[in-house]
C-alpha cells in the first residue's frame, strides 16, 4: 500500500474505519461481498461490501454462489447471529471460515428478501441521520453551556462552595450485602455511584432500595439534592429526582438557607 498508493480500499480484520486499513492502486474483488472480522475482541463483526476492493489474509470473505440469496439480506441476517458462533478458546476470540461455512440462515423468496432489505436500509439511514443530529446537538449544547457559564473577566461576585453550601457524605450500614438492609415494606430508593450516568444528569431510578431497618443508619436527601460521585466514575454530578437515601461513595451538597 505504501509503494502502490491508489483509490481501492483494503479491508482487514479490524472494525475501526469500517475495517479499512488503507488504499492501493489495484483490487482483487469487484461486486457484492461480505467480509467479517476473524479474530480479536470484535470477531464475528460482519460488513457489506459493494465495489472494487482487496482483503488481507486475516479477513473473512463471502460471496453468494446462488441467485436465490440477496447479499444484503445475508448481511442483515448474519449481523444478528454471526457472533453466536465465535469461539473464545485460548483467550483470543475467533471465527474462522470452517465455522462460518456451516452457519445456517433462512432463505425466503427473493422478493421478500428484497423487501426486508429495503425496510432495514431505510431504518439504517434514519439511524445514521439521528446519530448525526444527536452529535450536532451535543456540540451545540457544549458550546452554549461553556459560553453561558464562563464568567472569567466579567463583573460578578465569586464565592467558594464552602461559603454558599454545606457538604457531607452519604452513609450505609455495614456490612454491605446483608439482606436486612435492602427492600421490604417502606423501602426507599438508595442512590449509589452506578445510578449516576455520564450523560443523564438526573438520578431517575436506582438499582437498589434501602429497607426501613437500614434507613436510620443511612443519609436521607430530599428531591432536588445535588450529589457528586467520589469513587469509580469520579466527579459525575446529578440531581435526585425523588426523596432517597445516599451511599457513602457520594458527596451531598446542600445550599444554605440564607
JSON list of C-alpha atoms in Angstrom, two decimals, residues 5 14 16-17 26-27 35 40 52 78 81 84 95 142 166 176 183 187 195 201 203 233 236 238 245:
[
{"chain": "A", "resi": 5, "resn": "UNK", "atom": "CA", "xyz": [-0.97, 4.03, -3.27]},
{"chain": "A", "resi": 14, "resn": "UNK", "atom": "CA", "xyz": [-10.22, -4.72, 12.30]},
{"chain": "A", "resi": 16, "resn": "UNK", "atom": "CA", "xyz": [-12.31, 0.71, 13.07]},
{"chain": "A", "resi": 17, "resn": "UNK", "atom": "CA", "xyz": [-12.75, 2.81, 9.93]},
{"chain": "A", "resi": 26, "resn": "UNK", "atom": "CA", "xyz": [-5.11, -2.47, -7.62]},
{"chain": "A", "resi": 27, "resn": "UNK", "atom": "CA", "xyz": [-8.07, -4.57, -6.50]},
{"chain": "A", "resi": 35, "resn": "UNK", "atom": "CA", "xyz": [-16.38, -9.59, 4.90]},
{"chain": "A", "resi": 40, "resn": "UNK", "atom": "CA", "xyz": [-9.95, -10.44, 18.40]},
{"chain": "A", "resi": 52, "resn": "UNK", "atom": "CA", "xyz": [-13.70, -2.80, -6.08]},
{"chain": "A", "resi": 78, "resn": "UNK", "atom": "CA", "xyz": [-25.54, -12.54, 9.85]},
{"chain": "A", "resi": 81, "resn": "UNK", "atom": "CA", "xyz": [-26.47, -14.22, 14.69]},
{"chain": "A", "resi": 84, "resn": "UNK", "atom": "CA", "xyz": [-23.11, -16.57, 18.36]},
{"chain": "A", "resi": 95, "resn": "UNK", "atom": "CA", "xyz": [-14.48, -17.07, 13.85]},
{"chain": "A", "resi": 142, "resn": "UNK", "atom": "CA", "xyz": [-21.47, 22.09, 24.88]},
{"chain": "A", "resi": 166, "resn": "UNK", "atom": "CA", "xyz": [-22.60, 22.72, 53.14]},
{"chain": "A", "resi": 176, "resn": "UNK", "atom": "CA", "xyz": [-22.65, -4.34, 52.58]},
{"chain": "A", "resi": 183, "resn": "UNK", "atom": "CA", "xyz": [-36.07, -3.96, 50.05]},
{"chain": "A", "resi": 187, "resn": "UNK", "atom": "CA", "xyz": [-38.19, 0.55, 51.31]},
{"chain": "A", "resi": 195, "resn": "UNK", "atom": "CA", "xyz": [-27.00, 5.09, 39.43]},
{"chain": "A", "resi": 201, "resn": "UNK", "atom": "CA", "xyz": [-27.52, 14.19, 34.90]},
{"chain": "A", "resi": 203, "resn": "UNK", "atom": "CA", "xyz": [-30.92, 10.37, 39.02]},
{"chain": "A", "resi": 233, "resn": "UNK", "atom": "CA", "xyz": [-16.51, 7.37, 37.70]},
{"chain": "A", "resi": 236, "resn": "UNK", "atom": "CA", "xyz": [-20.19, 12.88, 37.92]},
{"chain": "A", "resi": 238, "resn": "UNK", "atom": "CA", "xyz": [-26.62, 14.55, 39.37]},
{"chain": "A", "resi": 245, "resn": "UNK", "atom": "CA", "xyz": [-31.00, 7.72, 50.71]}
]
